[in-house]
mmCIF file of C-alpha atoms and ligand atoms in Angstrom:
data_model
loop_
_atom_site.group_PDB
_atom_site.id
_atom_site.type_symbol
_atom_site.label_atom_id
_atom_site.label_comp_id
_atom_site.label_asym_id
_atom_site.label_seq_id
_atom_site.Cartn_x
_atom_site.Cartn_y
_atom_site.Cartn_z
ATOM 1 C CA SER A 159 -100.825 -142.795 98.247
ATOM 2 C CA ALA A 160 -100.679 -139.430 96.699
ATOM 3 C CA THR A 161 -98.838 -138.114 94.114
ATOM 4 C CA ALA A 162 -97.216 -134.301 94.537
ATOM 5 C CA GLN A 163 -98.711 -131.707 92.521
ATOM 6 C CA PRO A 164 -96.960 -128.857 91.951
ATOM 7 C CA LEU A 165 -98.622 -125.653 93.174
ATOM 8 C CA SER A 166 -98.360 -123.480 90.311
ATOM 9 C CA GLY A 167 -99.794 -126.545 87.423
ATOM 10 C CA GLY A 168 -102.561 -125.870 84.816
ATOM 11 C CA HIS A 169 -99.622 -126.948 81.857
ATOM 12 C CA GLY A 170 -100.591 -129.889 79.829
ATOM 13 C CA THR A 171 -103.657 -130.838 81.175
ATOM 14 C CA MET A 172 -105.892 -130.972 79.122
ATOM 15 C CA SER A 173 -107.176 -134.153 78.311
ATOM 16 C CA PHE A 174 -108.249 -134.480 81.586
ATOM 17 C CA GLY A 175 -111.100 -131.319 81.360
ATOM 18 C CA THR A 176 -111.942 -129.448 84.079
ATOM 19 C CA LEU A 177 -111.932 -131.008 86.803
ATOM 20 C CA VAL A 178 -107.930 -130.788 87.163
ATOM 21 C CA VAL A 179 -108.136 -127.006 86.244
ATOM 22 C CA LEU A 180 -110.364 -126.283 89.008
ATOM 23 C CA ARG A 181 -107.886 -128.200 90.972
ATOM 24 C CA ASP A 182 -104.875 -126.231 90.062
ATOM 25 C CA VAL A 183 -106.875 -123.017 90.104
ATOM 26 C CA THR A 184 -107.584 -123.510 93.756
ATOM 27 C CA ARG A 185 -103.872 -124.663 94.377
ATOM 28 C CA GLU A 186 -102.856 -121.314 92.812
ATOM 29 C CA TYR A 187 -105.062 -119.190 94.906
ATOM 30 C CA LEU A 188 -103.542 -121.486 98.149
ATOM 31 C CA ALA A 189 -100.373 -120.102 97.077
ATOM 32 C CA ARG A 190 -101.249 -116.874 97.421
ATOM 33 C CA GLN A 191 -102.875 -117.356 100.475
ATOM 34 C CA ALA A 192 -99.047 -118.506 101.878
ATOM 35 C CA GLY A 193 -97.207 -116.232 100.184
ATOM 36 C CA ASN A 194 -99.918 -113.483 102.621
ATOM 37 C CA ASP A 195 -99.159 -114.994 105.818
ATOM 38 C CA PHE A 196 -95.064 -115.392 104.199
ATOM 39 C CA VAL A 197 -92.936 -113.169 106.054
ATOM 40 C CA ALA A 198 -96.011 -112.957 109.414
ATOM 41 C CA HIS A 199 -95.168 -117.106 108.928
ATOM 42 C CA VAL A 200 -91.493 -116.622 108.344
ATOM 43 C CA SER A 201 -90.445 -113.825 110.907
ATOM 44 C CA HIS A 202 -91.941 -116.015 113.954
ATOM 45 C CA GLU A 203 -90.004 -119.609 113.084
ATOM 46 C CA LEU A 204 -87.278 -116.928 113.010
ATOM 47 C CA LYS A 205 -88.194 -115.352 116.725
ATOM 48 C CA SER A 206 -88.672 -118.389 118.433
ATOM 49 C CA PRO A 207 -85.137 -119.943 117.866
ATOM 50 C CA LEU A 208 -83.288 -115.929 118.621
ATOM 51 C CA ASN A 209 -85.748 -116.374 122.420
ATOM 52 C CA VAL A 210 -83.941 -119.519 123.199
ATOM 53 C CA ILE A 211 -80.625 -118.542 121.920
ATOM 54 C CA GLY A 212 -80.920 -115.449 123.848
ATOM 55 C CA MET A 213 -81.697 -117.006 127.167
ATOM 56 C CA TYR A 214 -79.042 -119.534 127.226
ATOM 57 C CA ALA A 215 -77.165 -116.567 125.779
ATOM 58 C CA GLU A 216 -77.850 -115.356 129.107
ATOM 59 C CA MET A 217 -77.217 -118.397 131.598
ATOM 60 C CA LEU A 218 -73.879 -118.932 130.077
ATOM 61 C CA ALA A 219 -73.133 -114.919 130.829
ATOM 62 C CA ASP A 220 -74.692 -115.791 134.791
ATOM 63 C CA SER A 221 -73.579 -119.192 135.216
ATOM 64 C CA ASP A 222 -69.995 -120.507 136.668
ATOM 65 C CA ASP A 223 -71.989 -124.107 136.711
ATOM 66 C CA GLU A 224 -69.201 -125.631 133.670
ATOM 67 C CA SER A 225 -72.217 -128.787 133.292
ATOM 68 C CA MET A 226 -74.783 -125.838 133.277
ATOM 69 C CA ARG A 227 -72.620 -124.027 130.052
ATOM 70 C CA VAL A 228 -72.062 -126.836 127.940
ATOM 71 C CA GLU A 229 -75.714 -127.631 128.050
ATOM 72 C CA SER A 230 -76.262 -123.961 127.107
ATOM 73 C CA LEU A 231 -73.854 -123.991 124.631
ATOM 74 C CA ASN A 232 -75.314 -127.433 122.886
ATOM 75 C CA VAL A 233 -78.721 -125.508 122.812
ATOM 76 C CA ILE A 234 -77.404 -122.443 121.314
ATOM 77 C CA GLN A 235 -75.621 -124.455 118.684
ATOM 78 C CA ASP A 236 -78.560 -126.495 117.443
ATOM 79 C CA GLU A 237 -80.503 -123.783 117.470
ATOM 80 C CA ILE A 238 -79.020 -121.847 115.552
ATOM 81 C CA GLU A 239 -78.124 -125.049 112.983
ATOM 82 C CA ARG A 240 -82.104 -124.912 112.961
ATOM 83 C CA MET A 241 -82.298 -121.447 111.462
ATOM 84 C CA ASN A 242 -79.488 -122.252 109.093
ATOM 85 C CA ALA A 243 -81.805 -124.474 107.666
ATOM 86 C CA LEU A 244 -84.757 -122.519 107.176
ATOM 87 C CA VAL A 245 -82.634 -119.814 106.017
ATOM 88 C CA GLY A 246 -80.461 -122.159 102.816
ATOM 89 C CA ASN A 247 -84.049 -123.606 102.743
ATOM 90 C CA LEU A 248 -85.943 -120.523 102.084
ATOM 91 C CA LEU A 249 -83.022 -119.584 99.856
ATOM 92 C CA ASN A 250 -83.705 -122.176 97.392
ATOM 93 C CA VAL A 251 -87.780 -121.511 97.356
ATOM 94 C CA SER A 252 -87.211 -118.366 96.564
ATOM 95 C CA LYS A 253 -84.423 -119.223 93.379
ATOM 96 C CA LEU A 254 -87.243 -122.035 92.989
ATOM 97 C CA GLU A 255 -90.255 -119.542 92.743
ATOM 98 C CA THR A 256 -88.575 -116.710 90.801
ATOM 99 C CA GLY A 257 -87.377 -119.030 88.235
ATOM 100 C CA SER A 258 -83.468 -118.116 89.025
ATOM 101 C CA MET A 259 -82.866 -122.278 89.469
ATOM 102 C CA SER A 260 -82.599 -123.154 85.664
ATOM 103 C CA PRO A 261 -81.927 -127.034 86.310
ATOM 104 C CA GLU A 262 -78.415 -127.772 84.244
ATOM 105 C CA ARG A 263 -79.550 -130.928 82.795
ATOM 106 C CA ASN A 264 -76.505 -133.713 82.470
ATOM 107 C CA ARG A 265 -77.781 -137.311 80.905
ATOM 108 C CA VAL A 266 -76.449 -139.281 84.167
ATOM 109 C CA ARG A 267 -76.419 -142.364 86.171
ATOM 110 C CA LEU A 268 -77.418 -142.053 89.922
ATOM 111 C CA ASP A 269 -75.713 -144.548 91.496
ATOM 112 C CA ASP A 270 -72.683 -142.317 92.776
ATOM 113 C CA MET A 271 -74.946 -140.014 93.634
ATOM 114 C CA LEU A 272 -77.210 -142.418 96.225
ATOM 115 C CA ARG A 273 -73.581 -144.252 97.484
ATOM 116 C CA ASP A 274 -72.498 -140.822 98.705
ATOM 117 C CA ALA A 275 -76.089 -139.885 99.965
ATOM 118 C CA TYR A 276 -76.566 -143.491 101.240
ATOM 119 C CA GLU A 277 -72.911 -142.547 103.259
ATOM 120 C CA GLN A 278 -73.930 -139.354 104.723
ATOM 121 C CA ALA A 279 -77.140 -140.701 106.429
ATOM 122 C CA LEU A 280 -74.982 -143.062 108.225
ATOM 123 C CA PRO A 281 -73.889 -141.651 110.869
ATOM 124 C CA ARG A 282 -76.764 -139.402 111.280
ATOM 125 C CA ALA A 283 -78.886 -142.527 111.466
ATOM 126 C CA GLU A 284 -76.329 -144.046 114.216
ATOM 127 C CA GLY A 285 -77.133 -141.463 116.695
ATOM 128 C CA LYS A 286 -80.831 -142.565 116.311
ATOM 129 C CA GLN A 287 -80.449 -146.574 116.773
ATOM 130 C CA LEU A 288 -81.352 -146.456 112.883
ATOM 131 C CA ARG A 289 -80.311 -148.424 110.690
ATOM 132 C CA VAL A 290 -80.068 -147.420 106.915
ATOM 133 C CA LEU A 291 -79.766 -149.914 103.776
ATOM 134 C CA LEU A 292 -78.369 -148.872 100.259
ATOM 135 C CA ASP A 293 -80.461 -151.534 97.510
ATOM 136 C CA LEU A 294 -78.984 -150.942 94.559
ATOM 137 C CA PRO A 295 -78.992 -153.163 91.068
ATOM 138 C CA ARG A 296 -76.395 -153.992 89.145
ATOM 139 C CA GLU A 297 -76.988 -151.298 86.593
ATOM 140 C CA LEU A 298 -78.762 -148.416 86.964
ATOM 141 C CA GLU A 299 -79.976 -147.028 83.279
ATOM 142 C CA ALA A 300 -79.324 -143.246 83.017
ATOM 143 C CA VAL A 301 -81.494 -140.008 83.994
ATOM 144 C CA ALA A 302 -81.565 -136.297 82.996
ATOM 145 C CA ILE A 303 -80.661 -134.369 86.045
ATOM 146 C CA ASP A 304 -79.568 -131.430 87.864
ATOM 147 C CA LYS A 305 -77.111 -132.912 90.002
ATOM 148 C CA ASP A 306 -76.358 -130.390 92.372
ATOM 149 C CA LEU A 307 -80.690 -130.114 92.616
ATOM 150 C CA PHE A 308 -81.252 -133.622 92.573
ATOM 151 C CA ARG A 309 -79.269 -133.920 95.263
ATOM 152 C CA ILE A 310 -81.070 -131.198 97.334
ATOM 153 C CA ALA A 311 -84.722 -133.176 96.863
ATOM 154 C CA LEU A 312 -82.502 -137.257 98.247
ATOM 155 C CA ASN A 313 -81.645 -135.704 101.066
ATOM 156 C CA ASN A 314 -84.768 -134.162 101.590
ATOM 157 C CA LEU A 315 -85.996 -136.682 101.917
ATOM 158 C CA LEU A 316 -83.658 -139.181 103.584
ATOM 159 C CA THR A 317 -83.055 -136.067 106.521
ATOM 160 C CA ASN A 318 -87.417 -136.542 106.900
ATOM 161 C CA ALA A 319 -86.721 -140.592 106.605
ATOM 162 C CA ILE A 320 -84.423 -140.506 109.670
ATOM 163 C CA LYS A 321 -86.278 -137.452 111.941
ATOM 164 C CA TYR A 322 -89.863 -138.921 111.510
ATOM 165 C CA ASN A 323 -88.137 -143.004 112.415
ATOM 166 C CA ARG A 324 -88.262 -144.357 116.006
ATOM 167 C CA PRO A 325 -84.760 -146.295 117.826
ATOM 168 C CA GLY A 326 -84.076 -149.314 116.426
ATOM 169 C CA GLY A 327 -85.860 -148.537 113.533
ATOM 170 C CA SER A 328 -84.659 -148.497 109.236
ATOM 171 C CA VAL A 329 -84.541 -146.499 106.647
ATOM 172 C CA THR A 330 -83.437 -147.913 103.171
ATOM 173 C CA LEU A 331 -82.278 -146.132 99.963
ATOM 174 C CA ALA A 332 -83.441 -148.132 97.152
ATOM 175 C CA ALA A 333 -83.781 -147.835 93.152
ATOM 176 C CA ARG A 334 -84.676 -149.997 90.681
ATOM 177 C CA ASN A 335 -85.135 -149.729 86.714
ATOM 178 C CA GLU A 336 -89.122 -150.361 85.820
ATOM 179 C CA ASP A 337 -90.750 -149.868 82.544
ATOM 180 C CA ASN A 338 -89.645 -145.884 80.984
ATOM 181 C CA GLU A 339 -88.546 -145.332 84.474
ATOM 182 C CA ILE A 340 -85.858 -145.269 87.054
ATOM 183 C CA VAL A 341 -87.782 -145.677 90.849
ATOM 184 C CA ILE A 342 -86.008 -143.859 93.463
ATOM 185 C CA SER A 343 -87.696 -144.622 96.995
ATOM 186 C CA VAL A 344 -86.726 -143.738 100.545
ATOM 187 C CA ARG A 345 -88.360 -145.812 102.751
ATOM 188 C CA ASP A 346 -88.731 -145.829 106.914
ATOM 189 C CA THR A 347 -89.906 -147.177 109.487
ATOM 190 C CA GLY A 348 -91.248 -144.518 110.947
ATOM 191 C CA ILE A 349 -94.369 -142.619 112.202
ATOM 192 C CA GLY A 350 -96.160 -142.511 109.246
ATOM 193 C CA ILE A 351 -98.571 -139.803 107.756
ATOM 194 C CA ALA A 352 -102.510 -140.250 108.095
ATOM 195 C CA PRO A 353 -104.273 -140.424 105.013
ATOM 196 C CA GLU A 354 -105.609 -136.989 105.442
ATOM 197 C CA ALA A 355 -102.246 -135.389 106.040
ATOM 198 C CA GLN A 356 -100.917 -137.414 102.787
ATOM 199 C CA ASP A 357 -102.311 -135.235 100.168
ATOM 200 C CA ARG A 358 -101.161 -131.874 102.010
ATOM 201 C CA ILE A 359 -97.532 -132.664 102.979
ATOM 202 C CA PHE A 360 -95.819 -130.942 99.985
ATOM 203 C CA GLU A 361 -97.107 -127.726 100.757
ATOM 204 C CA LYS A 362 -95.717 -124.680 101.867
ATOM 205 C CA PHE A 363 -94.920 -125.143 105.831
ATOM 206 C CA TYR A 364 -97.194 -127.927 106.086
ATOM 207 C CA ARG A 365 -96.227 -129.881 109.198
ATOM 208 C CA VAL A 366 -98.919 -132.810 110.584
ATOM 209 C CA SER A 367 -99.099 -131.559 114.069
ATOM 210 C CA GLU A 368 -100.796 -134.271 115.588
ATOM 211 C CA ALA A 369 -99.362 -135.720 118.740
ATOM 212 C CA GLY A 370 -96.412 -133.037 118.390
ATOM 213 C CA ALA A 371 -94.941 -135.398 116.256
ATOM 214 C CA ALA A 372 -93.334 -132.760 113.789
ATOM 215 C CA THR A 373 -93.010 -129.875 116.538
ATOM 216 C CA GLN A 374 -90.736 -132.052 118.423
ATOM 217 C CA ARG A 375 -88.575 -133.153 115.582
ATOM 218 C CA GLY A 376 -87.637 -129.466 114.433
ATOM 219 C CA GLY A 377 -88.480 -128.541 110.213
ATOM 220 C CA HIS A 378 -90.226 -126.057 108.600
ATOM 221 C CA GLY A 379 -92.466 -127.617 106.297
ATOM 222 C CA LEU A 380 -89.980 -126.796 103.546
ATOM 223 C CA GLY A 381 -88.423 -130.046 102.764
ATOM 224 C CA LEU A 382 -91.388 -131.533 100.690
ATOM 225 C CA TYR A 383 -92.345 -128.854 99.185
ATOM 226 C CA LEU A 384 -88.551 -128.001 97.934
ATOM 227 C CA ALA A 385 -88.149 -132.200 97.245
ATOM 228 C CA ALA A 386 -92.056 -131.995 95.035
ATOM 229 C CA GLN A 387 -90.956 -128.513 93.275
ATOM 230 C CA ILE A 388 -87.332 -130.072 92.249
ATOM 231 C CA VAL A 389 -89.220 -133.209 90.650
ATOM 232 C CA GLU A 390 -91.423 -131.593 88.860
ATOM 233 C CA LEU A 391 -89.175 -129.996 87.252
ATOM 234 C CA HIS A 392 -87.121 -133.318 86.450
ATOM 235 C CA HIS A 393 -90.872 -133.863 83.804
ATOM 236 C CA GLY A 394 -91.175 -136.391 87.088
ATOM 237 C CA ARG A 395 -93.621 -137.611 89.836
ATOM 238 C CA LEU A 396 -93.086 -137.938 93.650
ATOM 239 C CA VAL A 397 -94.858 -139.934 95.285
ATOM 240 C CA VAL A 398 -96.215 -140.795 98.596
ATOM 241 C CA GLU A 399 -97.203 -144.410 100.445
ATOM 242 C CA SER A 400 -97.247 -144.285 104.257
ATOM 243 C CA GLU A 401 -98.826 -145.559 107.252
ATOM 244 C CA PRO A 402 -99.145 -144.566 110.319
ATOM 245 C CA ASP A 403 -97.844 -146.139 113.152
ATOM 246 C CA VAL A 404 -95.809 -148.201 110.317
ATOM 247 C CA GLY A 405 -93.924 -145.945 107.851
ATOM 248 C CA SER A 406 -93.451 -144.458 105.083
ATOM 249 C CA THR A 407 -92.224 -144.694 101.073
ATOM 250 C CA PHE A 408 -91.688 -141.655 99.274
ATOM 251 C CA SER A 409 -90.993 -142.840 95.278
ATOM 252 C CA VAL A 410 -88.927 -140.207 93.266
ATOM 253 C CA HIS A 411 -89.648 -141.500 89.460
ATOM 254 C CA LEU A 412 -87.930 -140.410 86.740
ATOM 255 C CA LYS A 413 -87.892 -141.139 83.046
ATOM 256 C CA ILE A 414 -84.857 -143.036 81.475
ATOM 257 C CA VAL A 415 -82.815 -141.558 78.631
ATOM 258 C CA SER A 416 -81.227 -143.472 76.287
ATOM 259 C CA ALA A 417 -78.252 -142.478 74.968
ATOM 260 C CA PRO A 418 -77.980 -140.805 71.797
ATOM 261 C CA ALA A 419 -76.172 -142.984 69.541
ATOM 262 C CA GLY A 420 -71.801 -142.150 70.676
ATOM 263 C CA ALA A 421 -72.952 -140.208 73.224
ATOM 264 C CA ALA A 422 -71.076 -140.813 76.789
ATOM 265 C CA VAL A 423 -72.823 -140.903 80.050
ATOM 266 C CA LEU A 424 -71.492 -138.781 82.449
HETATM 267 P P1 ADP B 66 -90.150 -130.179 107.764
HETATM 268 O O1 ADP B 66 -89.437 -129.810 108.045
HETATM 269 O O2 ADP B 66 -91.772 -130.740 109.252
HETATM 270 O O3 ADP B 66 -89.650 -131.922 108.374
HETATM 271 P P2 ADP B 66 -91.543 -131.062 105.381
HETATM 272 O O4 ADP B 66 -92.217 -130.619 104.273
HETATM 273 O O5 ADP B 66 -90.021 -132.411 104.982
HETATM 274 O O6 ADP B 66 -91.324 -130.896 106.448
HETATM 275 O O7 ADP B 66 -92.569 -132.796 105.844
HETATM 276 C C1 ADP B 66 -93.225 -131.570 105.906
HETATM 277 C C2 ADP B 66 -94.306 -133.295 106.642
HETATM 278 O O8 ADP B 66 -94.749 -134.211 106.172
HETATM 279 C C3 ADP B 66 -93.436 -132.618 108.391
HETATM 280 O O9 ADP B 66 -94.095 -131.745 109.642
HETATM 281 C C4 ADP B 66 -94.214 -134.169 109.201
HETATM 282 O O10 ADP B 66 -95.291 -133.784 109.755
HETATM 283 C C5 ADP B 66 -93.920 -135.121 107.559
HETATM 284 N N1 ADP B 66 -93.705 -136.093 107.074
HETATM 285 C C6 ADP B 66 -92.557 -135.869 105.988
HETATM 286 N N2 ADP B 66 -91.573 -137.113 105.991
HETATM 287 C C7 ADP B 66 -92.471 -137.958 106.590
HETATM 288 C C8 ADP B 66 -91.972 -139.586 106.749
HETATM 289 N N3 ADP B 66 -90.527 -139.956 106.043
HETATM 290 N N4 ADP B 66 -92.361 -139.579 107.544
HETATM 291 C C9 ADP B 66 -93.536 -138.882 108.754
HETATM 292 N N5 ADP B 66 -93.858 -137.932 109.070
HETATM 293 C C10 ADP B 66 -93.445 -137.300 107.229
#
């Protein structure tokens, strides 16, 4: 298992000594490298869907065949959705990196958000012949989170659990109280992640290319980067456990925040 590290570390790690400092420098270097390639990378990511849209728009204009026209429209819609997802994610990345996304943390119980996320995942999973399960304790302790930001992180984990799954598989969204933390986990019975890739999946634009698994499934390698950054903003931990061909579990650990006397839980 591996823990997500922020790309711009360097705070509060003195007691671990030089090793951690060296590692952070490496990560900053990697982040700068990623920045240099950024424009090229994004241009490329936008160019391929635009090419596809162009091709199918031409077919739409030229063909009288009804089923061909429907098919073309479907492809165009899919590609637009992909571009939309990319641009939405990029906006969020940019807001996080410029620090203009300042989290507004409130003390909440996550039950409702988890139930909503579960319900939204149901129809998406059904289309892929997946079961979705929700596993909550009777009472979940409260945590301090920015709901909007946290929803993005949770949604990205669920999207992946559906995307990298296999027909007949399942996705389990669970939460539990554990010592002074609550642990929210998203478990799938999907393709899993090779041990050597587990450290890298939180990097910006990183995708596992093995057997074209990732490239055939859409996406741009930003989902986990964003999720890790958001969890980091909440001073939490994001942990992955995964076994190839068996499945993956992503767990978010957040500190339980006990109520000041007389305070309401939102
Ligand atoms: P993407 O948009 O490619 O899904 P992410 O940042 O969300 O980007 O994930 C990075 C990579 O990590 C993915 O391309 C995929 O190879 C791998 N990955 C993420 N989640 C899972 C999962 N639940 N099961 C297997 N592989 C995963």
